[in-house]
Coordinates of C-alpha atoms in Angstrom, one line a residue:
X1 CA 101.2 122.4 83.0
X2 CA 99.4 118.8 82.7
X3 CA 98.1 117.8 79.4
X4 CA 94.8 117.8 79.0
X5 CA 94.7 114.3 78.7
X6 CA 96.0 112.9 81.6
X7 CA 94.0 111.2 84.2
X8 CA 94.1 112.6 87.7
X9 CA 94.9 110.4 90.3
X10 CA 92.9 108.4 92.0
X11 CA 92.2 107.5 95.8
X12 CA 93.7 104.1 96.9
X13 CA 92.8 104.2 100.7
X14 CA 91.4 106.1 103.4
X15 CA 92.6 105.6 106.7
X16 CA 90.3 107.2 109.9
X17 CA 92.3 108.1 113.0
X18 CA 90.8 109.7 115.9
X19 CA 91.8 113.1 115.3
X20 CA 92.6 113.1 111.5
X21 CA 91.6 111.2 108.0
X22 CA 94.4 110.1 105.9
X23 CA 94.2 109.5 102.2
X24 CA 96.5 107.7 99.8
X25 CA 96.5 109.0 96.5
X26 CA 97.4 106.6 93.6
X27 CA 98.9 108.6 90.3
X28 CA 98.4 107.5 86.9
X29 CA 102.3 107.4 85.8
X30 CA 106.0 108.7 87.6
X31 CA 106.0 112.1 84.9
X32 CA 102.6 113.2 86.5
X33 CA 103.6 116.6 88.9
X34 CA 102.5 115.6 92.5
X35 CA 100.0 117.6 93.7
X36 CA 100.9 120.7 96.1
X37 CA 98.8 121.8 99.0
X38 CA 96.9 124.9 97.3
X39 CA 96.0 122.6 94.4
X40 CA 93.8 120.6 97.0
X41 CA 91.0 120.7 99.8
X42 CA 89.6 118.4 101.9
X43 CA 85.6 117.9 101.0
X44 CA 83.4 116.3 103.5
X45 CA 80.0 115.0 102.6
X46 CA 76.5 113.3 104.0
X47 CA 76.8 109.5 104.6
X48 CA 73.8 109.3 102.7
X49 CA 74.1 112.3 100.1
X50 CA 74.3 111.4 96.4
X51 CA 76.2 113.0 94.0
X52 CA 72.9 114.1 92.1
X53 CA 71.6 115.5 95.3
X54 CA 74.8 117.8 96.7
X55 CA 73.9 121.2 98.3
X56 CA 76.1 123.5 100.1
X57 CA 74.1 121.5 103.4
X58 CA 75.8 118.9 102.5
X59 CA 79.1 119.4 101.1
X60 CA 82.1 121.6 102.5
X61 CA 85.5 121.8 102.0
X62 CA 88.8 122.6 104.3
X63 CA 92.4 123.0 103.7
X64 CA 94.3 119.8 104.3
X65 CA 96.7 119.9 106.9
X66 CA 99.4 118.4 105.0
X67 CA 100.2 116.8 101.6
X68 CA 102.9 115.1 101.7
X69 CA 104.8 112.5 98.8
X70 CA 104.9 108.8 100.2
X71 CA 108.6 108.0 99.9
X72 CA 108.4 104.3 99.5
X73 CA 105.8 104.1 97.1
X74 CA 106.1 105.1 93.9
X75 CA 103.3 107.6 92.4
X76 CA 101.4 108.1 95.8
X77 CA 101.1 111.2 97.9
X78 CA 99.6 111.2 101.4
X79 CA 96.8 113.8 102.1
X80 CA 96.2 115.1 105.7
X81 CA 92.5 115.9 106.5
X82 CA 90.9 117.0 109.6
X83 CA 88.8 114.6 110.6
X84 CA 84.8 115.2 109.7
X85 CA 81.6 115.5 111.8
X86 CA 79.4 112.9 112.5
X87 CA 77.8 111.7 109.8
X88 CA 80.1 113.0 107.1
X89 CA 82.8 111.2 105.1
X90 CA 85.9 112.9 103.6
X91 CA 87.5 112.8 100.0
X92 CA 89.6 115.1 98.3
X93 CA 88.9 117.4 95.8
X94 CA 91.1 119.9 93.1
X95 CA 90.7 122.9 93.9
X96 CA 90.4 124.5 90.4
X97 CA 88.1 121.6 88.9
X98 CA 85.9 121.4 92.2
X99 CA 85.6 117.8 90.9
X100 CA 86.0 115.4 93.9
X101 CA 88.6 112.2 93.1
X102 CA 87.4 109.0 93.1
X103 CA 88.7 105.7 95.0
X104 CA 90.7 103.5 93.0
X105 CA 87.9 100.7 93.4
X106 CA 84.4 102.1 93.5
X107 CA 83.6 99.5 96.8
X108 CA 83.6 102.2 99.6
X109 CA 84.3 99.2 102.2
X110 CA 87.1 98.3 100.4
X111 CA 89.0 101.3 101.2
X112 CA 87.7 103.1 104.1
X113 CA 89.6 101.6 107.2
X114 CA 89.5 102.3 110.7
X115 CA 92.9 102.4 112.5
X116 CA 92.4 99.9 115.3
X117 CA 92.4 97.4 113.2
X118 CA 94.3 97.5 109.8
X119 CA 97.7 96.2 108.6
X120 CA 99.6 99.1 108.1
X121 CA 103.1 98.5 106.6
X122 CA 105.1 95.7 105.1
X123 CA 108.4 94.6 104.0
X124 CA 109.7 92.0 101.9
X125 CA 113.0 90.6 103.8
X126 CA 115.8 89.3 102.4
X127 CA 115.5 85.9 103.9
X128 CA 112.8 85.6 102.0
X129 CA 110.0 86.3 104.4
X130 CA 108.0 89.1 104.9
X131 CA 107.2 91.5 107.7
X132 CA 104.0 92.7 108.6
X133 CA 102.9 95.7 110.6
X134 CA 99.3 95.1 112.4
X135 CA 97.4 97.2 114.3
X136 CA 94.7 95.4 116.5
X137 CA 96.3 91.8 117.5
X138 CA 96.9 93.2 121.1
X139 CA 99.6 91.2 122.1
X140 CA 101.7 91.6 125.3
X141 CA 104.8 93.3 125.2
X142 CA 108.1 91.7 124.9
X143 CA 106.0 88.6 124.4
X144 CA 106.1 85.9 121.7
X145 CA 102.7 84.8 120.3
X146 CA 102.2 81.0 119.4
X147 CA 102.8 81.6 115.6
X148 CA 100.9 78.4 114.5
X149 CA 97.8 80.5 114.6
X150 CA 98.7 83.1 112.4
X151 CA 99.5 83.4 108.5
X152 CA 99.6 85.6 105.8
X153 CA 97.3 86.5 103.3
X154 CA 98.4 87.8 99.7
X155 CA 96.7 89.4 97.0
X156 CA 94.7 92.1 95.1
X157 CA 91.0 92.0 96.6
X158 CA 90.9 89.6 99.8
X159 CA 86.9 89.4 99.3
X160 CA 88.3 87.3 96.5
X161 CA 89.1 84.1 98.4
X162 CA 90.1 82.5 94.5
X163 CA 92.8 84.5 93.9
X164 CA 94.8 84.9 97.6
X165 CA 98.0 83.4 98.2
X166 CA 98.6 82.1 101.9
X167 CA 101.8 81.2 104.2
X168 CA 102.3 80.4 107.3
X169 CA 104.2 82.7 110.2
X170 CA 106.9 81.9 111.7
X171 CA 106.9 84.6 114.2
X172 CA 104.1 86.8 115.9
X173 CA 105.2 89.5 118.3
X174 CA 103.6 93.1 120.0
X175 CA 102.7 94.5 116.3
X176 CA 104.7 92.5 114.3
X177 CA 104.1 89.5 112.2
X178 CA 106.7 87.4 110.3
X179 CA 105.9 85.3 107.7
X180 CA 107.5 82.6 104.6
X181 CA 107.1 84.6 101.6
X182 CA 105.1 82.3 98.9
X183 CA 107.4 81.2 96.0
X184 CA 105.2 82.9 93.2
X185 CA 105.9 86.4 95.2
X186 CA 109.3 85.7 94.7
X187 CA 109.5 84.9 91.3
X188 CA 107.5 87.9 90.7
X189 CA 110.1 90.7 92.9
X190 CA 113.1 88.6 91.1
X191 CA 112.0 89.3 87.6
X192 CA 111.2 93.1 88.3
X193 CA 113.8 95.5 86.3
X194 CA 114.0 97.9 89.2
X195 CA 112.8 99.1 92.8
X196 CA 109.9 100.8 90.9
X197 CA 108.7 98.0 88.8
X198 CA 108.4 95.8 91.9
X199 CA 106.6 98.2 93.9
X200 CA 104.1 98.8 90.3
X201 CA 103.7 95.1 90.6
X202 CA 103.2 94.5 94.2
X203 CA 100.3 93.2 96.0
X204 CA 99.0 93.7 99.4
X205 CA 99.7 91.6 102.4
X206 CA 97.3 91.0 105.2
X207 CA 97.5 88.9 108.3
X208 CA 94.5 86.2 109.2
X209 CA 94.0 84.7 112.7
X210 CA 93.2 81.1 112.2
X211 CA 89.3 80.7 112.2
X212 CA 88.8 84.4 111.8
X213 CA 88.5 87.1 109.1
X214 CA 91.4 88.9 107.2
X215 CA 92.3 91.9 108.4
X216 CA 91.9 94.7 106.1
X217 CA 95.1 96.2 105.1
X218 CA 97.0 99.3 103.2
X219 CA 100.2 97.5 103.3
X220 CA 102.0 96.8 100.0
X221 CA 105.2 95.2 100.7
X222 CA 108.5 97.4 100.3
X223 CA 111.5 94.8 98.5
X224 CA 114.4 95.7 101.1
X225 CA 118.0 95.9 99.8
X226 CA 119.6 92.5 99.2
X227 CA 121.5 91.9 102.2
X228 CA 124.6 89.4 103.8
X229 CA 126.6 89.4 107.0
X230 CA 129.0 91.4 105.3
X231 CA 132.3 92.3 107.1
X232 CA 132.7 95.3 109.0
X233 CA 134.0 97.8 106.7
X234 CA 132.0 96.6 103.9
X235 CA 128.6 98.7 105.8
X236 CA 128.8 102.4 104.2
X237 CA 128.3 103.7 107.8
X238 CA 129.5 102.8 110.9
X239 CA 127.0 104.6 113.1
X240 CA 123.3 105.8 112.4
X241 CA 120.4 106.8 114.0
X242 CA 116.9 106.5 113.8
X243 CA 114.2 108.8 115.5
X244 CA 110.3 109.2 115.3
X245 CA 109.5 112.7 116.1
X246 CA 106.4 114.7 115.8
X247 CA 106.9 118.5 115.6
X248 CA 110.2 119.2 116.5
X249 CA 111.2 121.1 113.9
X250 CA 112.8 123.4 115.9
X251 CA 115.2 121.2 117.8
X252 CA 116.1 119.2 115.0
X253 CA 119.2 121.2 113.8
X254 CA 120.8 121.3 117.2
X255 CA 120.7 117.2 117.8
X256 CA 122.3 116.5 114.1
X257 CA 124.5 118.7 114.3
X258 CA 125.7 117.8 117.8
X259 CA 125.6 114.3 116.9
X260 CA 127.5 114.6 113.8
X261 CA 130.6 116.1 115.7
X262 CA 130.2 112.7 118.5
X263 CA 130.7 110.2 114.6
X264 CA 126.6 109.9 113.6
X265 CA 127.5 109.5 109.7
X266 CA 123.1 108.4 108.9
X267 CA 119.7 109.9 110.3
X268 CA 116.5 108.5 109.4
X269 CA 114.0 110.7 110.9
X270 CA 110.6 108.8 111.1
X271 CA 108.0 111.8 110.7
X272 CA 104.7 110.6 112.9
X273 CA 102.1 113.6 111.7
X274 CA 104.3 116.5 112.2
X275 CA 102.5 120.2 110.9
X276 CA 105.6 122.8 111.9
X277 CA 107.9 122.7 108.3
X278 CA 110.3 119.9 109.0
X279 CA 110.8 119.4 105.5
X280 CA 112.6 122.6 105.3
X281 CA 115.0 122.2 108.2
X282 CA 116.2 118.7 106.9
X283 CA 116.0 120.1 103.5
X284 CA 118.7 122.6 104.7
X285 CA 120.3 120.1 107.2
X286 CA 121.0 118.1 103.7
X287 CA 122.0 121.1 101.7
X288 CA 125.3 121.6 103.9
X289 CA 125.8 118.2 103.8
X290 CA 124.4 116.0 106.1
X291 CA 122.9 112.7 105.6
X292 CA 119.4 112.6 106.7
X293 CA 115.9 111.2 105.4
X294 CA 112.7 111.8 106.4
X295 CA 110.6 108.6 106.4
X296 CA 106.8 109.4 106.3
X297 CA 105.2 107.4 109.7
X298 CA 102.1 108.5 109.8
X299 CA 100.5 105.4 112.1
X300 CA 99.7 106.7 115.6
X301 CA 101.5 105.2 119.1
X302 CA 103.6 102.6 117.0
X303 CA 107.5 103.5 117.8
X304 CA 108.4 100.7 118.6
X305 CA 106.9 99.0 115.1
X306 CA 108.8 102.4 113.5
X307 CA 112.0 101.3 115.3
X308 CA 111.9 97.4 114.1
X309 CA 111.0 99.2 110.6
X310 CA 114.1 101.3 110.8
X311 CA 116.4 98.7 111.7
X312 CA 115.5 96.7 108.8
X313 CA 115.9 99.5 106.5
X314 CA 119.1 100.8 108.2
X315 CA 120.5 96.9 108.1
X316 CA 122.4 97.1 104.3
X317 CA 124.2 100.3 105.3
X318 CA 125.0 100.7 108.9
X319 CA 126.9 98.6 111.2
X320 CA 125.7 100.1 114.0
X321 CA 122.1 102.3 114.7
X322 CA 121.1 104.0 117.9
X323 CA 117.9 104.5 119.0
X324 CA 117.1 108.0 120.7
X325 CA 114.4 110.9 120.6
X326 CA 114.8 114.3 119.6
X327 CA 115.6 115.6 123.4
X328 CA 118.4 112.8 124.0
X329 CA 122.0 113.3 123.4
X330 CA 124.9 110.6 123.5
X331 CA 126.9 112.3 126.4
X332 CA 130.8 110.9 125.0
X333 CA 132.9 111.4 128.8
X334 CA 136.1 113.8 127.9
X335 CA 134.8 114.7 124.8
X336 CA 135.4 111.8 122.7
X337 CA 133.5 110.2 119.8
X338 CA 131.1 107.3 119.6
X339 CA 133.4 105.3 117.2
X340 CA 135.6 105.5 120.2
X341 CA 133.6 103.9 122.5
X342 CA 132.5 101.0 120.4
X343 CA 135.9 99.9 119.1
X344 CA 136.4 99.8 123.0
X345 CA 133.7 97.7 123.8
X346 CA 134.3 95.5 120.1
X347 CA 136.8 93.1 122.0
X348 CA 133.6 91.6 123.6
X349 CA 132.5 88.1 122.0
X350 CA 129.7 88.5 120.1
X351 CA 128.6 92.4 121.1
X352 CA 125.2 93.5 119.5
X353 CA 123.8 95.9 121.2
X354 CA 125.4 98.8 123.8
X355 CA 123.1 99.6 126.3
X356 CA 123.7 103.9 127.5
X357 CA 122.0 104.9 131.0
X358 CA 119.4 108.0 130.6
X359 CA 119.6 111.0 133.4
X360 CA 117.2 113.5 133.2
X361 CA 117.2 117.1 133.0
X362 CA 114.5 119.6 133.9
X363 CA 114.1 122.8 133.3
X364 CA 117.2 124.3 135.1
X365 CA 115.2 127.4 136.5
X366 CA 114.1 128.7 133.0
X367 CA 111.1 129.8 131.9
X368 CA 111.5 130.0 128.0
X369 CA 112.7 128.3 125.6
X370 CA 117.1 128.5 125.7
X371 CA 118.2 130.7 122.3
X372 CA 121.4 128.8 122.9
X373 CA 120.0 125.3 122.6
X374 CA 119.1 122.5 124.7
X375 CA 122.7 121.4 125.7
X376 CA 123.4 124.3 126.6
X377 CA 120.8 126.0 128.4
X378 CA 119.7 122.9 130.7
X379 CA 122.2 122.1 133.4
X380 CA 119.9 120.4 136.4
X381 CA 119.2 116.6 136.6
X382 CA 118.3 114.1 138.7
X383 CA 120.7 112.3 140.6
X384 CA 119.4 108.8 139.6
X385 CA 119.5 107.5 136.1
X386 CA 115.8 106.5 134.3
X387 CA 116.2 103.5 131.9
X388 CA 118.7 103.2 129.1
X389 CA 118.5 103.9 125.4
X390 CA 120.6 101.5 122.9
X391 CA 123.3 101.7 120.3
X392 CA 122.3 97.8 118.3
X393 CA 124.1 95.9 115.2
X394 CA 121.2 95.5 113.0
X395 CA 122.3 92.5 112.0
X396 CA 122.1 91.0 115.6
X397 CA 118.2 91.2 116.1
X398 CA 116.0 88.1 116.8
X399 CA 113.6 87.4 114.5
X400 CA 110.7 88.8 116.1
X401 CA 112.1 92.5 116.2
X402 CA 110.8 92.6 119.8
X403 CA 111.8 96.0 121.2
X404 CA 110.1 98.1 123.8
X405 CA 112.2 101.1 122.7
X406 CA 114.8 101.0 124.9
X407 CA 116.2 97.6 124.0
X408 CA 115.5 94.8 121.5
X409 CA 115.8 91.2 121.6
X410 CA 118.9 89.8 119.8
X411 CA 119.1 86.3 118.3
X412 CA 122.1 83.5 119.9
X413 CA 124.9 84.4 120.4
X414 CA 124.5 88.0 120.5
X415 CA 124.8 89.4 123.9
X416 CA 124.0 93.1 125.2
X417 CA 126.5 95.2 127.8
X418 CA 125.3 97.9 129.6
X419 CA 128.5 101.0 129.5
X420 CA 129.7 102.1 132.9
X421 CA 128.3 106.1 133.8
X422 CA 132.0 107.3 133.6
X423 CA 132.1 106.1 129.9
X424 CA 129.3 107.5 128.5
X425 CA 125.7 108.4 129.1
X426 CA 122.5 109.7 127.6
X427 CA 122.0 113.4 128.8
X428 CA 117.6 113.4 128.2
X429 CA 116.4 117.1 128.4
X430 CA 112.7 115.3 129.6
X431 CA 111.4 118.1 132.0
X432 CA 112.5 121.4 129.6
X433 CA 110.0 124.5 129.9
X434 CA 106.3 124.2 130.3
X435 CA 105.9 125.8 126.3
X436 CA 108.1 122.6 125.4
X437 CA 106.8 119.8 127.8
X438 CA 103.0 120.7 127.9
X439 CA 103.3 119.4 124.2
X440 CA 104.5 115.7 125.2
X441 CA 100.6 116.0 126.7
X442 CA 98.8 115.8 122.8
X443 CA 100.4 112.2 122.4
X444 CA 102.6 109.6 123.5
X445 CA 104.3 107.8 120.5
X446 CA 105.2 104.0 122.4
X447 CA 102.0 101.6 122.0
X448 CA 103.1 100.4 125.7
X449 CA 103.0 103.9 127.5
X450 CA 99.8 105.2 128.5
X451 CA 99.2 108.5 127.4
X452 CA 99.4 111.3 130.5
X453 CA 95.8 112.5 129.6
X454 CA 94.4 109.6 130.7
X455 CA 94.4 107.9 134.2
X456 CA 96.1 104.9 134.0
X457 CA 99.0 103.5 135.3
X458 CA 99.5 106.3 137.8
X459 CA 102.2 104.9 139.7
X460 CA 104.3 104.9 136.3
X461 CA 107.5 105.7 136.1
X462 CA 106.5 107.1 132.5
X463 CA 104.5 109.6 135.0
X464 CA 105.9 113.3 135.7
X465 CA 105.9 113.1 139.5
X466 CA 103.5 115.8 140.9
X467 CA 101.8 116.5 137.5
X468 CA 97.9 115.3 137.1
X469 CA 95.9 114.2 133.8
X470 CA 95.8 117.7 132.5
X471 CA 98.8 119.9 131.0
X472 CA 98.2 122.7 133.8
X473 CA 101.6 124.4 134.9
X474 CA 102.4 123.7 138.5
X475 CA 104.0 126.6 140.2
X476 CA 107.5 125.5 141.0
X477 CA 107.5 123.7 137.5
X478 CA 110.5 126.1 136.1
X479 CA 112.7 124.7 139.6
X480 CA 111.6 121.0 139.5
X481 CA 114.0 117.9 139.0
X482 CA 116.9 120.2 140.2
X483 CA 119.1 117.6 142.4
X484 CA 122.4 117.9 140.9
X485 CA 124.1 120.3 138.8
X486 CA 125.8 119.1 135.3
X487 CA 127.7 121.1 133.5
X488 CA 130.0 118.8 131.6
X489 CA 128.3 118.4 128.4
X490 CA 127.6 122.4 128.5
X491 CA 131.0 123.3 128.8
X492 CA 132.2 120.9 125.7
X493 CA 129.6 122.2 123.3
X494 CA 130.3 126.0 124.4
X495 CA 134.2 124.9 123.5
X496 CA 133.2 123.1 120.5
X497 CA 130.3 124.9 118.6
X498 CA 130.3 128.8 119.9
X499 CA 131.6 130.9 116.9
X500 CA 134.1 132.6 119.2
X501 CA 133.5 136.1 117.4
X502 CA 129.6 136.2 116.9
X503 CA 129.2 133.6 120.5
X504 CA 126.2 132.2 117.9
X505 CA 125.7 128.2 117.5
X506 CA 125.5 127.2 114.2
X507 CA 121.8 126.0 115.2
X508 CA 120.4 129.3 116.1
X509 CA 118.8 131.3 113.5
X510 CA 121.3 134.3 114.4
X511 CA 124.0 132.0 113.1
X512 CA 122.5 131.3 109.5
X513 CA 121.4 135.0 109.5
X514 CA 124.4 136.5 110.4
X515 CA 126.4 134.6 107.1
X516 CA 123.9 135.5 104.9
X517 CA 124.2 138.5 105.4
X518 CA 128.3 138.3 105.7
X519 CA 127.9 136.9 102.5
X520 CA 125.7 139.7 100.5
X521 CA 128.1 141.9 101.6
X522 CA 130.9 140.1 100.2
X523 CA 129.0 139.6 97.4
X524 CA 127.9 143.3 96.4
X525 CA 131.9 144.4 97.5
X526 CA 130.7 146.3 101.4
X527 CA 133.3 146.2 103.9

């Protein structure tokens, strides 16, 4: 129960996507109970409708889609709304007191932003600079900007010119922006207590092209572990990865476990918007002792932003990180483990980053979903490999963070080796069963991919051959992308995983079924 005298929270920005409206909620102190998703709706009201003058014309409500608790901001929760009809504007509202919250400043421009152009995230480095997310500058891939007309803009309220704090960048790349951090700032994080009082105290960060306006922004600047070139064993892990999924909830299981047994000792899962209980499978992923987070992404066709953000985060604790989705799996040859293969490749000079060749796999003549798991149940490639996927020393990056997912740029003298086929590869299970890959049709994650819905780039090789701008099952779909049949990474995980009594993997839901039940019994004395 809250007291009676506590204030609710209050709304600190409102973000409008095409498809959804996202809302920041600010609470008045760490003891107040977040809010669940049946103590809130979604309320939509008339542009121009007054709160003296609300009718049921003018005012409706709808569940949110998902409430969520914003993991690197203290005392904020993210609220998922559908987005409204023309002429509306959303808020939230508690369900019991019907009362709608108010934004944290009562200046409606202030707070209301529209994606395409916003400052998103932010991160204090431990260089002391500071990295900016920014949606909207438009810049080439793999491409530096010419920095000298960008800087940074700090502060409270940017229509306040008197009170902002400005430096200049020293980097500007695809969505990123890299900047001095002003001395005051610094002063300001060094004499903070703790994590939380530095994130109370923070300001927001936006990004100004010279002779323009300031961007508007939502980005106050996470303080990022302090951080050396420490030696080797020092790191707390020697491999991690890093992911941004969206609804793949039920795949999850399968690729940390796998990737557990291969020497994966950290996941950060970057969540981008997914609906289908992910919480719950990490949450039990955790409880048996894995070590995974869920980082709350909720910024639309920015992975490769995500990525840069992971390997900043991932830089204090892992030596190495890879960079893979969901359907990809690190394919060790003879069934050894990752650790394996980089101590084998460590003699070379300067090594930061291990470039792994992608084949993929289609849908092997099935036409549902495999109750055995991916690695199993797929078995039929193509001959040729598409792109590679990378294993990277955080510590190696450039400056700039430039990646285009499947590689970044590393600063002198780092240097990247691609591994030969025979050592290991990435087995990608890209063409699975219509169900599966119609989804990959909502939304392409990579700012630099065009989505399949629309008709660009045609020739791509981010294309499915044969399939158009709709997600309309071709015929033969179930027996395409069959030119060679691999069975080497089926065989290992049938050795490796199959409970040999119950033939279950401990992914499927039979498995965690069957030993509950083996355990009531034990329990209540059956035989």
């Amino acid at each position: 129960m809250r007291a009676k005298h506590e204030n609710p929270p209050t709304i600190r920005d409102i973000v409008m996507f095409p498809e959804q409206v996202l809302i920041f909620l600010n609470y008045p102190s760490s003891s107040f109970r977040f809010y669940s998703e049946s103590d809130i709706d979604c309320v939509y009201f008339l542009l121009n409708s007054s709160s003296q003058s609300k009718s049921k014309k003018t005012e409706f409500t709808h569940p949110p889609i998902e409430v969520n608790v914003a993991e690197t901001q203290p005392n904020e929760q993210i609220i998922r709304c559908p987005i409204h009809p023309n002429g509306y504007t959303t808020s939230v509202v508690l369900t019991k007191s019907k009362d709608p919250l108010i934004p944290t400043n009562n200046s409606k421009d202030l707070f209301i932003h529209n994606w395409e152009t916003l400052v998103y995230e932010a991160l204090y480095d431990c260089d002391n600079t500071t990295v900016v997310f920014v949606k909207g500058l438009n810049l080439r891939p793999e491409r530096l900007a010419e920095s000298s007309k960008f800087q940074c803009v700090f502060g409270w309220d940017f229509n306040n010119p008197k009170f902002l704090l400005s430096s200049p960048a020293i980097s500007v790349a695809q969505e990123i922006v890299r900047c001095t951090t002003p001395m005051s700032i610094l002063s300001g994080q060094a004499q903070a207590q703790d994590q939380a009082q530095a994130q109370a105290q923070s300001i927001r960060v936006s990004i100004r092209v010279k002779g323009g306006e300031i961007f508007p922004s939502t980005a106050k600047p996470l303080s990022l572990q302090a951080h050396q070139d420490l030696p080797k064993q020092e790191k707390a892990h020697k491999i991690c990865l890093c992911t941004m999924l969206r609804n793949q909830a039920r795949f999850l299981k399968e690729w940390v476990m796998y990737h557990g047994k291969v020497g994966i000792e950290r996941w950060f899962i970057y969540d981008n918007n997914s609906d289908d209980d992910i919480d719950k499978v990490i949450g039990l992923l955790q409880s048996i002792g894995y070590n995974i987070t869920r980082h709350m992404w909720p910024w639309v066709k920015t992975q490769e932003a995500g990525f840069a953000h992971c390997a900043l985060r991932a830089r204090s604790s892992c030596e190495w990180v890879g960079f893979i989705d969901v359907d990809e799996f690190f394919n060790v040859r003879g069934g050894g483990s990752l650790n394996k293969v980089i101590k084998l490749y460590s003699k070379v000079k300067n090594l930061g980053e291990i470039r792994t060749r992608c084949y993929s796999f289609g849908p092997s003549g099935l036409k549902k979903v495999p109750r055995e798991g991916v690695t199993v149940g797929y078995t039929c490639r193509l001959l040729g490999s598409e792109r590679h996927k990378s294993i990277i020393r955080p510590d190696a990056l450039n400056q700039s963070l430039i990646n285009v997912v499947h590689h970044f740029h590393l600063r002198t003298p780092f240097v990247a080796i691609e591994l030969e086929k025979g050592v290991m590869a990435i087995n990608h299970y890209k063409y699975q069963v219509w169900e599966v890959f119609k989804e990959k049709f909502y939304r392409r994650v990579s700012a630099f991919v065009a989505d399949w819905q629309e008709n660009n780039n045609v020739g791509s090789k981010d294309r499915v051959p044969g399939v158009g701008t709709k997600a309309v099952e071709p015929k033969d779909w179930s027996n395409r992308f069959c030119e060679v049949k691999d069975m080497r990474l089926r065989n290992w995980v049938l050795k490796t995983f199959r409970d040999r009594r119950t033939r279950l993997f401990p992914w499927q839901p039979e498995f965690e079924r069957h030993f509950i039940r083996k355990r009531r019994r034990k329990n209540t004395g059956r035989l």
